[in-house]
Amino acid sequence: MILSQIKVLDHQEITPSYHRMVLESPAIARGAQPGQFLHIRISDRHEPFLRRPFSIHRVRREKEGQGEIEILYEVVGRGTEFLSKRQQGEYLDILGPLGNGFRIGSEGRRIEKGALLIGGGIGVAPLVFLCEELITNHQLPVTVLLGAKSQDNLLCEEDFRKLGALIKIATEDGSCGHHGLVTDLLPTVSPPSSPIYTCGPYPMLKAIARATQEYHLSCQVSLEAHMACGVGACLGCGLKTRQGYKYVCKDGPVFDACEVIWDD
């Protein structure tokens, strides 16, 4: 875990309300794993905010001693609106990488049949990093199910295609792909025994968790929570699990779907 002032190398609005930011940090890039997050201070002297957690979207480690991290985020309130105004060359106060990310395989065993990634909305952000790890470093076939409200809200389709993943799309208004929810696409996926990695809105995660438990499939979910500290000190992001309360920032954000007690 590193706390430092990190330079903004690039910052662009990729679609209305969605931004991609590239940060320079060889140390964080070197240690980051898919599913981990950064805790970013985005306040100023006029309007203080708590730090905000942002999934690590991509990592670049092309040369020794160099490294970049990308985050992908949606402007949804005053905090992210403030962040959206940060410009190239400015510095941000960042703590990371934090949390426990996705586990590839279990008990040291290699995944043989590939993997299924399911992303809804901005939940696709950490899945690009994971997809790159699965395809590039583990030579595994990957299928990606992408869900969004409409084609205008669909994120990262081209990123997954460039990596070589098979993509299926669902939009709630039918403007692209299947007309409906991304969970509708689950029965169309083969092989059904592939481990599942997913991130997105809570109702989507709950539906996927129930479906995978019914068919006894391995499923890891990346959860969102309001975080003050990001390291388990404030106990503000408690989560009910079958092993008692755990904390999204310290014990997660990735959990086995069967471990979480999903609220009805």
PDB file of C-alpha atoms in Angstrom, residues 77-237:
ATOM      1  CA  GLY A  77     -22.268  13.627  -7.644  1.00  0.00           C
ATOM      2  CA  ARG A  78     -20.250  16.581  -6.407  1.00  0.00           C
ATOM      3  CA  GLY A  79     -17.177  14.491  -5.602  1.00  0.00           C
ATOM      4  CA  THR A  80     -16.828  12.889  -9.030  1.00  0.00           C
ATOM      5  CA  GLU A  81     -17.781  16.194 -10.656  1.00  0.00           C
ATOM      6  CA  PHE A  82     -14.822  17.789  -8.869  1.00  0.00           C
ATOM      7  CA  LEU A  83     -12.570  14.945 -10.013  1.00  0.00           C
ATOM      8  CA  SER A  84     -13.755  15.383 -13.605  1.00  0.00           C
ATOM      9  CA  LYS A  85     -12.254  18.871 -13.624  1.00  0.00           C
ATOM     10  CA  ARG A  86      -8.712  17.701 -12.789  1.00  0.00           C
ATOM     11  CA  GLN A  87      -6.371  18.286 -15.706  1.00  0.00           C
ATOM     12  CA  GLN A  88      -3.269  16.737 -17.195  1.00  0.00           C
ATOM     13  CA  GLY A  89      -0.191  17.638 -15.161  1.00  0.00           C
ATOM     14  CA  GLU A  90      -2.025  18.063 -11.848  1.00  0.00           C
ATOM     15  CA  TYR A  91      -1.361  15.798  -8.864  1.00  0.00           C
ATOM     16  CA  LEU A  92      -3.785  13.725  -6.799  1.00  0.00           C
ATOM     17  CA  ASP A  93      -3.383  12.345  -3.289  1.00  0.00           C
ATOM     18  CA  ILE A  94      -3.835   8.568  -3.739  1.00  0.00           C
ATOM     19  CA  LEU A  95      -3.739   5.543  -1.444  1.00  0.00           C
ATOM     20  CA  GLY A  96      -3.394   2.135  -3.089  1.00  0.00           C
ATOM     21  CA  PRO A  97      -3.548  -0.483  -4.305  1.00  0.00           C
ATOM     22  CA  LEU A  98      -6.102  -1.564  -1.698  1.00  0.00           C
ATOM     23  CA  GLY A  99      -8.324  -4.556  -1.052  1.00  0.00           C
ATOM     24  CA  ASN A 100      -8.375  -8.154  -2.190  1.00  0.00           C
ATOM     25  CA  GLY A 101      -8.933  -8.679  -5.894  1.00  0.00           C
ATOM     26  CA  PHE A 102     -10.134 -11.491  -8.110  1.00  0.00           C
ATOM     27  CA  ARG A 103      -8.622 -14.932  -7.577  1.00  0.00           C
ATOM     28  CA  ILE A 104      -7.758 -16.787 -10.758  1.00  0.00           C
ATOM     29  CA  GLY A 105      -8.358 -20.469 -10.106  1.00  0.00           C
ATOM     30  CA  SER A 106      -8.706 -21.977  -6.651  1.00  0.00           C
ATOM     31  CA  GLU A 107      -6.238 -23.706  -4.348  1.00  0.00           C
ATOM     32  CA  GLY A 108      -3.493 -23.211  -6.910  1.00  0.00           C
ATOM     33  CA  ARG A 109      -5.340 -25.085  -9.655  1.00  0.00           C
ATOM     34  CA  ARG A 110      -5.378 -23.694 -13.173  1.00  0.00           C
ATOM     35  CA  ILE A 111      -8.658 -22.773 -14.884  1.00  0.00           C
ATOM     36  CA  GLU A 112      -8.979 -25.138 -17.844  1.00  0.00           C
ATOM     37  CA  LYS A 113     -12.220 -24.087 -19.544  1.00  0.00           C
ATOM     38  CA  GLY A 114     -11.853 -20.350 -19.696  1.00  0.00           C
ATOM     39  CA  ALA A 115     -13.781 -17.710 -17.784  1.00  0.00           C
ATOM     40  CA  LEU A 116     -17.004 -15.748 -17.963  1.00  0.00           C
ATOM     41  CA  LEU A 117     -16.967 -12.015 -17.114  1.00  0.00           C
ATOM     42  CA  ILE A 118     -20.242 -10.162 -16.510  1.00  0.00           C
ATOM     43  CA  GLY A 119     -20.275  -6.383 -16.251  1.00  0.00           C
ATOM     44  CA  GLY A 120     -23.149  -3.968 -15.762  1.00  0.00           C
ATOM     45  CA  GLY A 121     -22.750  -0.224 -16.340  1.00  0.00           C
ATOM     46  CA  ILE A 122     -19.624   1.232 -14.743  1.00  0.00           C
ATOM     47  CA  GLY A 123     -19.063  -2.214 -13.202  1.00  0.00           C
ATOM     48  CA  VAL A 124     -17.124  -3.158 -16.319  1.00  0.00           C
ATOM     49  CA  ALA A 125     -14.216  -0.980 -15.111  1.00  0.00           C
ATOM     50  CA  PRO A 126     -12.204  -3.632 -13.179  1.00  0.00           C
ATOM     51  CA  LEU A 127     -13.095  -6.390 -15.649  1.00  0.00           C
ATOM     52  CA  VAL A 128     -10.863  -5.017 -18.429  1.00  0.00           C
ATOM     53  CA  PHE A 129      -7.797  -5.427 -16.188  1.00  0.00           C
ATOM     54  CA  LEU A 130      -8.965  -8.937 -15.287  1.00  0.00           C
ATOM     55  CA  CYS A 131      -9.663  -9.874 -18.912  1.00  0.00           C
ATOM     56  CA  GLU A 132      -6.190  -8.777 -19.930  1.00  0.00           C
ATOM     57  CA  GLU A 133      -4.666 -10.872 -17.138  1.00  0.00           C
ATOM     58  CA  LEU A 134      -6.689 -13.974 -18.076  1.00  0.00           C
ATOM     59  CA  ILE A 135      -5.958 -13.771 -21.812  1.00  0.00           C
ATOM     60  CA  THR A 136      -2.417 -12.384 -21.875  1.00  0.00           C
ATOM     61  CA  ASN A 137      -0.812 -14.055 -18.855  1.00  0.00           C
ATOM     62  CA  HIS A 138      -2.921 -17.217 -18.497  1.00  0.00           C
ATOM     63  CA  GLN A 139      -3.798 -17.879 -22.169  1.00  0.00           C
ATOM     64  CA  LEU A 140      -7.445 -18.518 -21.287  1.00  0.00           C
ATOM     65  CA  PRO A 141     -10.486 -18.006 -23.512  1.00  0.00           C
ATOM     66  CA  VAL A 142     -12.809 -15.362 -22.082  1.00  0.00           C
ATOM     67  CA  THR A 143     -16.470 -14.613 -22.723  1.00  0.00           C
ATOM     68  CA  VAL A 144     -17.760 -11.203 -21.655  1.00  0.00           C
ATOM     69  CA  LEU A 145     -21.406 -10.311 -21.070  1.00  0.00           C
ATOM     70  CA  LEU A 146     -21.930  -6.549 -21.127  1.00  0.00           C
ATOM     71  CA  GLY A 147     -25.070  -4.844 -19.864  1.00  0.00           C
ATOM     72  CA  ALA A 148     -26.171  -1.214 -20.004  1.00  0.00           C
ATOM     73  CA  LYS A 149     -29.301   0.920 -20.024  1.00  0.00           C
ATOM     74  CA  SER A 150     -28.716   1.858 -23.662  1.00  0.00           C
ATOM     75  CA  GLN A 151     -26.049   1.807 -26.359  1.00  0.00           C
ATOM     76  CA  ASP A 152     -24.932   5.270 -25.219  1.00  0.00           C
ATOM     77  CA  ASN A 153     -24.092   3.842 -21.779  1.00  0.00           C
ATOM     78  CA  LEU A 154     -22.242   0.797 -23.102  1.00  0.00           C
ATOM     79  CA  LEU A 155     -18.614   0.821 -21.970  1.00  0.00           C
ATOM     80  CA  CYS A 156     -15.369  -0.900 -22.982  1.00  0.00           C
ATOM     81  CA  GLU A 157     -16.762  -3.044 -25.807  1.00  0.00           C
ATOM     82  CA  GLU A 158     -13.804  -2.219 -28.055  1.00  0.00           C
ATOM     83  CA  ASP A 159     -11.292  -2.816 -25.233  1.00  0.00           C
ATOM     84  CA  PHE A 160     -12.574  -6.363 -24.758  1.00  0.00           C
ATOM     85  CA  ARG A 161     -12.623  -7.016 -28.503  1.00  0.00           C
ATOM     86  CA  LYS A 162      -8.990  -5.936 -28.876  1.00  0.00           C
ATOM     87  CA  LEU A 163      -8.040  -8.392 -26.153  1.00  0.00           C
ATOM     88  CA  GLY A 164      -9.714 -11.207 -28.075  1.00  0.00           C
ATOM     89  CA  ALA A 165     -12.707 -11.875 -25.834  1.00  0.00           C
ATOM     90  CA  LEU A 166     -16.038 -13.169 -27.126  1.00  0.00           C
ATOM     91  CA  ILE A 167     -18.663 -10.487 -26.346  1.00  0.00           C
ATOM     92  CA  LYS A 168     -22.421 -10.630 -25.874  1.00  0.00           C
ATOM     93  CA  ILE A 169     -24.404  -7.456 -25.190  1.00  0.00           C
ATOM     94  CA  ALA A 170     -27.719  -6.633 -23.562  1.00  0.00           C
ATOM     95  CA  THR A 171     -29.325  -3.205 -23.276  1.00  0.00           C
ATOM     96  CA  GLU A 172     -32.485  -2.416 -21.343  1.00  0.00           C
ATOM     97  CA  ASP A 173     -33.936  -0.333 -24.176  1.00  0.00           C
ATOM     98  CA  GLY A 174     -32.923  -2.752 -26.944  1.00  0.00           C
ATOM     99  CA  SER A 175     -30.699  -0.211 -28.721  1.00  0.00           C
ATOM    100  CA  CYS A 176     -27.832  -2.742 -28.923  1.00  0.00           C
ATOM    101  CA  GLY A 177     -27.753  -6.498 -28.614  1.00  0.00           C
ATOM    102  CA  HIS A 178     -30.351  -8.355 -26.576  1.00  0.00           C
ATOM    103  CA  HIS A 179     -33.352  -6.323 -25.447  1.00  0.00           C
ATOM    104  CA  GLY A 180     -33.354  -6.897 -21.709  1.00  0.00           C
ATOM    105  CA  LEU A 181     -31.027  -7.513 -18.790  1.00  0.00           C
ATOM    106  CA  VAL A 182     -27.511  -8.879 -18.995  1.00  0.00           C
ATOM    107  CA  THR A 183     -28.572 -11.751 -16.732  1.00  0.00           C
ATOM    108  CA  ASP A 184     -30.874 -12.921 -19.548  1.00  0.00           C
ATOM    109  CA  LEU A 185     -27.729 -13.915 -21.462  1.00  0.00           C
ATOM    110  CA  LEU A 186     -26.527 -16.455 -18.879  1.00  0.00           C
ATOM    111  CA  PRO A 187     -28.355 -19.450 -20.432  1.00  0.00           C
ATOM    112  CA  THR A 188     -26.691 -18.714 -23.803  1.00  0.00           C
ATOM    113  CA  VAL A 189     -23.150 -19.151 -22.494  1.00  0.00           C
ATOM    114  CA  SER A 190     -21.127 -22.319 -23.056  1.00  0.00           C
ATOM    115  CA  PRO A 191     -19.480 -24.001 -21.262  1.00  0.00           C
ATOM    116  CA  PRO A 192     -21.718 -23.372 -18.240  1.00  0.00           C
ATOM    117  CA  SER A 193     -19.010 -24.655 -15.898  1.00  0.00           C
ATOM    118  CA  SER A 194     -16.673 -21.696 -16.504  1.00  0.00           C
ATOM    119  CA  PRO A 195     -15.873 -19.668 -13.367  1.00  0.00           C
ATOM    120  CA  ILE A 196     -17.727 -16.368 -13.269  1.00  0.00           C
ATOM    121  CA  TYR A 197     -16.325 -12.955 -12.349  1.00  0.00           C
ATOM    122  CA  THR A 198     -18.771 -10.078 -12.105  1.00  0.00           C
ATOM    123  CA  CYS A 199     -19.142  -6.434 -11.116  1.00  0.00           C
ATOM    124  CA  GLY A 200     -22.117  -4.137 -11.423  1.00  0.00           C
ATOM    125  CA  PRO A 201     -25.299  -2.949  -9.715  1.00  0.00           C
ATOM    126  CA  TYR A 202     -26.363  -4.791  -6.570  1.00  0.00           C
ATOM    127  CA  PRO A 203     -29.592  -6.276  -8.061  1.00  0.00           C
ATOM    128  CA  MET A 204     -27.579  -7.695 -10.965  1.00  0.00           C
ATOM    129  CA  LEU A 205     -25.014  -9.243  -8.652  1.00  0.00           C
ATOM    130  CA  LYS A 206     -27.722 -10.757  -6.468  1.00  0.00           C
ATOM    131  CA  ALA A 207     -29.464 -12.296  -9.489  1.00  0.00           C
ATOM    132  CA  ILE A 208     -26.194 -13.736 -10.797  1.00  0.00           C
ATOM    133  CA  ALA A 209     -25.295 -15.076  -7.334  1.00  0.00           C
ATOM    134  CA  ARG A 210     -28.605 -16.905  -7.048  1.00  0.00           C
ATOM    135  CA  ALA A 211     -28.312 -18.357 -10.545  1.00  0.00           C
ATOM    136  CA  THR A 212     -24.778 -19.589  -9.985  1.00  0.00           C
ATOM    137  CA  GLN A 213     -25.639 -21.111  -6.593  1.00  0.00           C
ATOM    138  CA  GLU A 214     -28.539 -22.989  -8.160  1.00  0.00           C
ATOM    139  CA  TYR A 215     -26.185 -24.563 -10.695  1.00  0.00           C
ATOM    140  CA  HIS A 216     -23.237 -24.890  -8.266  1.00  0.00           C
ATOM    141  CA  LEU A 217     -20.961 -22.623 -10.310  1.00  0.00           C
ATOM    142  CA  SER A 218     -17.928 -20.736  -9.029  1.00  0.00           C
ATOM    143  CA  CYS A 219     -18.687 -17.000  -8.910  1.00  0.00           C
ATOM    144  CA  GLN A 220     -16.733 -14.025  -7.569  1.00  0.00           C
ATOM    145  CA  VAL A 221     -18.482 -10.679  -7.137  1.00  0.00           C
ATOM    146  CA  SER A 222     -16.879  -7.257  -6.808  1.00  0.00           C
ATOM    147  CA  LEU A 223     -18.987  -5.099  -4.477  1.00  0.00           C
ATOM    148  CA  GLU A 224     -19.291  -1.344  -4.103  1.00  0.00           C
ATOM    149  CA  ALA A 225     -19.622   0.458  -0.772  1.00  0.00           C
ATOM    150  CA  HIS A 226     -19.266   3.908   0.763  1.00  0.00           C
ATOM    151  CA  MET A 227     -15.796   4.005   2.316  1.00  0.00           C
ATOM    152  CA  ALA A 228     -14.255   6.560   4.632  1.00  0.00           C
ATOM    153  CA  CYS A 229     -10.870   5.016   5.391  1.00  0.00           C
ATOM    154  CA  GLY A 230     -10.407   2.261   2.786  1.00  0.00           C
ATOM    155  CA  VAL A 231      -8.354   0.091   5.159  1.00  0.00           C
ATOM    156  CA  GLY A 232     -10.891  -1.360   7.608  1.00  0.00           C
ATOM    157  CA  ALA A 233     -10.352   1.142  10.432  1.00  0.00           C
ATOM    158  CA  CYS A 234     -13.675   3.011  10.384  1.00  0.00           C
ATOM    159  CA  LEU A 235     -15.853  -0.132  10.019  1.00  0.00           C
ATOM    160  CA  GLY A 236     -18.238   1.798   7.778  1.00  0.00           C
ATOM    161  CA  CYS A 237     -18.571  -0.723   4.940  1.00  0.00           C
TER     162      CYS A 237
END
